[in-house]
PDB file of C-alpha atoms and ligand atoms in Angstrom:
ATOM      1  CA  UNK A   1       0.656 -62.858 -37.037  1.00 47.00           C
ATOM      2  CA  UNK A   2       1.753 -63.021 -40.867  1.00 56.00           C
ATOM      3  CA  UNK A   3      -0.505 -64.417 -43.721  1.00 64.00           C
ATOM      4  CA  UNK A   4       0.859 -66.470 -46.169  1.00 77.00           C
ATOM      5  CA  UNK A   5       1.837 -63.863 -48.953  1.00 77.00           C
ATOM      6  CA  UNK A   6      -0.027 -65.292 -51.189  1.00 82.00           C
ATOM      7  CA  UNK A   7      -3.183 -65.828 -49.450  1.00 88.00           C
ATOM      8  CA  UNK A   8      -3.111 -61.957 -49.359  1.00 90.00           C
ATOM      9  CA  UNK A   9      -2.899 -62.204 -53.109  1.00 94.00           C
ATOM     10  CA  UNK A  10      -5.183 -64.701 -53.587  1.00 92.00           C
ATOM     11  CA  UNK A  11      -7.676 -62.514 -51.079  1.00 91.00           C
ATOM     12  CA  UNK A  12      -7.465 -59.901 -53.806  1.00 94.00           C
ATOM     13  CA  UNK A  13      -7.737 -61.979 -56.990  1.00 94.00           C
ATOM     14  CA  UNK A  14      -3.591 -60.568 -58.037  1.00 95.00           C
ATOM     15  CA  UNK A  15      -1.977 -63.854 -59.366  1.00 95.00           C
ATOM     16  CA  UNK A  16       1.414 -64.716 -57.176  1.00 94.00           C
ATOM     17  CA  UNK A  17       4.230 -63.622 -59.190  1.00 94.00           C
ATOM     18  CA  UNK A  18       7.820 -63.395 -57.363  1.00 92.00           C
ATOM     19  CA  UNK A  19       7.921 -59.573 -58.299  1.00 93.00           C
ATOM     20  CA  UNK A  20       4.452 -59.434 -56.373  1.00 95.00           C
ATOM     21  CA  UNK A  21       5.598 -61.150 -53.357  1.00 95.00           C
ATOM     22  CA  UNK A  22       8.758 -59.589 -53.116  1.00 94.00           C
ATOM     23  CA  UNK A  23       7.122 -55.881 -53.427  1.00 95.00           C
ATOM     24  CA  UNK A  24       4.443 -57.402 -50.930  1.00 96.00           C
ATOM     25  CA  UNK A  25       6.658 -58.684 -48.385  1.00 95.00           C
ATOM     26  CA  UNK A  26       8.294 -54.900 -48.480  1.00 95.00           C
ATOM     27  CA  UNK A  27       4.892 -53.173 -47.650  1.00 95.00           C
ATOM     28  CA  UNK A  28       4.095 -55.641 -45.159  1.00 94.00           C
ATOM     29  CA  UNK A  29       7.721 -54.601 -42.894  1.00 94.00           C
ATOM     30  CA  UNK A  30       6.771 -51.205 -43.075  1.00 94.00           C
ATOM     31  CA  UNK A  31       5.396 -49.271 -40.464  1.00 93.00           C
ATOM     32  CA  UNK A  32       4.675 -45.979 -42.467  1.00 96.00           C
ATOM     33  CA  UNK A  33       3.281 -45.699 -46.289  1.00 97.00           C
ATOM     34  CA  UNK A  34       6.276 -46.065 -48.356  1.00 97.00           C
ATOM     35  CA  UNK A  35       6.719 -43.807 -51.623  1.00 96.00           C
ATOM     36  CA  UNK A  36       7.635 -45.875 -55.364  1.00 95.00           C
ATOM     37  CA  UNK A  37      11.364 -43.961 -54.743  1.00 93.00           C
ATOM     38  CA  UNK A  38      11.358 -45.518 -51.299  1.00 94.00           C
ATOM     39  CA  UNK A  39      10.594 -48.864 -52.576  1.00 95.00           C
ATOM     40  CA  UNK A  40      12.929 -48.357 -55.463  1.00 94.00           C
ATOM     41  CA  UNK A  41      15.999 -48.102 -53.083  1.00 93.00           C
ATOM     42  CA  UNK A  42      15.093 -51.463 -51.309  1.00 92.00           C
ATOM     43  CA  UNK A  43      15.534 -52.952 -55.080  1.00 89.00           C
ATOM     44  CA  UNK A  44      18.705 -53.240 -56.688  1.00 82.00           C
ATOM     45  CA  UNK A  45      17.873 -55.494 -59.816  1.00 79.00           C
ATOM     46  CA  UNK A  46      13.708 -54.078 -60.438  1.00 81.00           C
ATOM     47  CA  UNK A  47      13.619 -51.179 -62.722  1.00 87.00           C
ATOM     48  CA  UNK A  48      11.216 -48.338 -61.842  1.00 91.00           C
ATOM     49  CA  UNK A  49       8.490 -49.563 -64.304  1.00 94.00           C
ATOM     50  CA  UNK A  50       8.079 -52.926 -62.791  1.00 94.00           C
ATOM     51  CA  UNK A  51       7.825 -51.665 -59.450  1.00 96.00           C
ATOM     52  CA  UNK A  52       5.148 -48.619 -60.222  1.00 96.00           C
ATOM     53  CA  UNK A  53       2.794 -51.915 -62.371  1.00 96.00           C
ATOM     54  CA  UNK A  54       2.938 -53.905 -59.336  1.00 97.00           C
ATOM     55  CA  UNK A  55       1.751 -50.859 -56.844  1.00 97.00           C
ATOM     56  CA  UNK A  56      -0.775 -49.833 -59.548  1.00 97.00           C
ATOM     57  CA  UNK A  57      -1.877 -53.570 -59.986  1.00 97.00           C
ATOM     58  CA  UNK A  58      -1.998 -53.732 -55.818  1.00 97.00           C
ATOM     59  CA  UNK A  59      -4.174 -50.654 -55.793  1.00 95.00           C
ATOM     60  CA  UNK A  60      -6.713 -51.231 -58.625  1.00 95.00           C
ATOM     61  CA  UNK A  61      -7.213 -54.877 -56.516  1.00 95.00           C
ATOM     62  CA  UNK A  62      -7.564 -52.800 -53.277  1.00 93.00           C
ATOM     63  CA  UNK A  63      -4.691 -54.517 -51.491  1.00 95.00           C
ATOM     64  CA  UNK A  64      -2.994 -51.150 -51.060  1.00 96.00           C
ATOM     65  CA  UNK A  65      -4.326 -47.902 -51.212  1.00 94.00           C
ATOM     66  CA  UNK A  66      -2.339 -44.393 -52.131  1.00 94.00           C
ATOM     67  CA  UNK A  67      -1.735 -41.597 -50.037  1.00 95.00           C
ATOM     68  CA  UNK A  68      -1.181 -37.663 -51.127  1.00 93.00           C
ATOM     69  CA  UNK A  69       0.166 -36.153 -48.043  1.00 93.00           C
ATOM     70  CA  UNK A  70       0.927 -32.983 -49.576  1.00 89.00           C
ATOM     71  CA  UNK A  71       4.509 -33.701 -49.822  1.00 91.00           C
ATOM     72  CA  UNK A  72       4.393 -33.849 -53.826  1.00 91.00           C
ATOM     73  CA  UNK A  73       5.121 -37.777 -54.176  1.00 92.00           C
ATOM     74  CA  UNK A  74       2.291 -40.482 -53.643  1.00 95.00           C
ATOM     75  CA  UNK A  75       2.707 -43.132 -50.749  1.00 97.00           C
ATOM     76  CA  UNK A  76       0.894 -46.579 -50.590  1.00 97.00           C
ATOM     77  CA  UNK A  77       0.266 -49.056 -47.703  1.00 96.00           C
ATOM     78  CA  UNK A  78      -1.161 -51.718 -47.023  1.00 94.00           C
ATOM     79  CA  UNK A  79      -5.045 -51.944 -46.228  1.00 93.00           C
ATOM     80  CA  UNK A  80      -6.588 -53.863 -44.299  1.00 88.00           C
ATOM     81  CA  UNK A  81      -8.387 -57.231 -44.935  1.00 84.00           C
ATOM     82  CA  UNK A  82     -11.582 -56.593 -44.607  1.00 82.00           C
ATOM     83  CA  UNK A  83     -11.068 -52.550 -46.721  1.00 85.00           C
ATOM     84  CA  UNK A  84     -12.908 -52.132 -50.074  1.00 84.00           C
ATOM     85  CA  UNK A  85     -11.410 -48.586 -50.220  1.00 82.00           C
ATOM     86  CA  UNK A  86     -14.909 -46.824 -49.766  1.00 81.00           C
ATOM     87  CA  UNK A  87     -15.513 -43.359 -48.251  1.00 76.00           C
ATOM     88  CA  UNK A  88     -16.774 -46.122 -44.979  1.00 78.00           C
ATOM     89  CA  UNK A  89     -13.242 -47.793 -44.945  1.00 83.00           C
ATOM     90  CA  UNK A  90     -11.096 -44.976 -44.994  1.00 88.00           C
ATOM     91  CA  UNK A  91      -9.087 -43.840 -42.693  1.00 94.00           C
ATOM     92  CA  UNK A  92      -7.020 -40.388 -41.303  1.00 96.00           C
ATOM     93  CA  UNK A  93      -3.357 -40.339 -41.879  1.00 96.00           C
ATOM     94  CA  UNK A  94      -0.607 -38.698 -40.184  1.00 97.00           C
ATOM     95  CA  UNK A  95       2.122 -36.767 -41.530  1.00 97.00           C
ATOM     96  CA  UNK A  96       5.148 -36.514 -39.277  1.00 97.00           C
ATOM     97  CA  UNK A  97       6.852 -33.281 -39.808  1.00 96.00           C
ATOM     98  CA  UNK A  98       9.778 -34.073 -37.865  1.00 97.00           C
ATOM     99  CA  UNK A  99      10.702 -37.477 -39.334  1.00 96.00           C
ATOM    100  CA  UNK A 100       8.770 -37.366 -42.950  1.00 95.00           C
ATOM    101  CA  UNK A 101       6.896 -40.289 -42.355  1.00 96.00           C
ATOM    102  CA  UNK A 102       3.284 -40.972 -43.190  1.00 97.00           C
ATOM    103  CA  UNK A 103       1.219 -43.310 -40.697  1.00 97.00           C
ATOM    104  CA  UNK A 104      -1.964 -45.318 -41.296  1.00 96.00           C
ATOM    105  CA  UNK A 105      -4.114 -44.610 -38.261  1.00 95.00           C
ATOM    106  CA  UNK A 106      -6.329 -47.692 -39.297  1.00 92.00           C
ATOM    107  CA  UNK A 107      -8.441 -47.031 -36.078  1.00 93.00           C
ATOM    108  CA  UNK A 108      -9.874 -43.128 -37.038  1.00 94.00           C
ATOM    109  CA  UNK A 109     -12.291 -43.029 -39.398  1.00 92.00           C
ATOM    110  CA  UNK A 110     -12.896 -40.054 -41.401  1.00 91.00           C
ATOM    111  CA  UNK A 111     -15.414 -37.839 -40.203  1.00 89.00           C
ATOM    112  CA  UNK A 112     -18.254 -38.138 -42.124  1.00 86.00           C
ATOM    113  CA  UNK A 113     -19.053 -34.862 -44.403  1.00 89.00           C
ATOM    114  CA  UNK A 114     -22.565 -33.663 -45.150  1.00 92.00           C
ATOM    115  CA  UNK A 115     -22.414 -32.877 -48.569  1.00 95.00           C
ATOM    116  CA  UNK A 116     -24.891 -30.478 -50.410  1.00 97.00           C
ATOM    117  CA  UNK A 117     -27.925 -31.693 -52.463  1.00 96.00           C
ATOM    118  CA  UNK A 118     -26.682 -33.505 -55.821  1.00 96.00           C
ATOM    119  CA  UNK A 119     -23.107 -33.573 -54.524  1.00 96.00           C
ATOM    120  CA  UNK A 120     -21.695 -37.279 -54.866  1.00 92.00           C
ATOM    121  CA  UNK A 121     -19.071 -38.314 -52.681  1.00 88.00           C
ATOM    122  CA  UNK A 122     -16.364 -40.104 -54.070  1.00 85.00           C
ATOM    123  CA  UNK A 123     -13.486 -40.437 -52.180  1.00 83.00           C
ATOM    124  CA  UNK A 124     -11.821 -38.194 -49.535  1.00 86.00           C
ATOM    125  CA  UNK A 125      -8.731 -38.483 -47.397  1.00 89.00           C
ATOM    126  CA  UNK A 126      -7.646 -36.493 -44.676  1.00 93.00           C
ATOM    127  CA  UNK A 127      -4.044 -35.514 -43.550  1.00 96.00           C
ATOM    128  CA  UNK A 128      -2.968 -34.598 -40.081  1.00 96.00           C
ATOM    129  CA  UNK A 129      -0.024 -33.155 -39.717  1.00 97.00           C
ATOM    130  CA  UNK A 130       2.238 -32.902 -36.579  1.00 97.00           C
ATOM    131  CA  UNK A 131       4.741 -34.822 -34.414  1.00 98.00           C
ATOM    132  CA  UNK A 132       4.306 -38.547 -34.180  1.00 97.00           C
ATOM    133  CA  UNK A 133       5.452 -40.502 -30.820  1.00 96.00           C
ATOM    134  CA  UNK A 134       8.678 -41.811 -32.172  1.00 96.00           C
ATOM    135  CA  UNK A 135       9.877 -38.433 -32.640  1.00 97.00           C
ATOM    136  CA  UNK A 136       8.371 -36.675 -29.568  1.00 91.00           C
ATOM    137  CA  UNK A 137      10.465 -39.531 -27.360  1.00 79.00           C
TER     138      UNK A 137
HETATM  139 ZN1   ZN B   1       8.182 -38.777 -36.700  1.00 80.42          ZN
HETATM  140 ZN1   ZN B   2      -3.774 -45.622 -44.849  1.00 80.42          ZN
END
């Protein structure tokens, strides 16, 4: 079931703009993270600049978070409703290497990492890479 855009907004303190819920309704179709060239090509009349503020606005108010899968260009998705983006929330992604596509997989948290004495843990994200079930078919 879909929120009300800008509920999700709201949620996240990110005034409604129609830029905002036009970039927002994107993320919320897609299935894998989505890259700012990606999201470029689903806009004919946004330049660039536009586009990267809104992600960038999303992600400071932790309704999106960014992904580096290794492939050189960042990806975003949504997170979930209930995600502050700490080291508890986060989650492992998947890197197809067939189709390109980077997955959320929302329901594996990262393993937890014993750091050593007067090491602070930040952030940390982990990429799996492999084959994922739409390609395997
Ligand atoms: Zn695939
Ligand atoms: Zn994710």
């Amino acid at each position: 079931m879909m929120e009300n855009p800008d509920n999700l907004l709201n949620n996240r303190n990110i005034k409604p703009t129609a830029m905002r819920e036009l970039v927002l309704k994107v993320l919320t179709e897609q299935t894998t993270a989505i890259s700012l060239a990606e999201l470029e090509h689903k806009f004919h009349k946004a330049d660039k600049v536009t586009l990267f503020r809104t992600l960038k606005t999303f992600e400071e108010n932790k309704l999106i978070h960014s992904i580096d899968d290794g492939t050189g260009s960042v990806k975003y998705a949504l997170c979930t409703e209930s995600c502050q983006c700490n080291p508890d929330d986060l989650h492992v992604h998947f890197f197809c290497t067939s189709c390109l596509h980077t997955y959320c997989l929302n329901d594996i948290p990262i393993p937890s990492v014993n750091l050593p004495v007067h090491f602070n843990l930040e952030s940390i994200s982990m990429v799996v890479k492999g084959i994922c079930s739409n390609c395997k078919k």
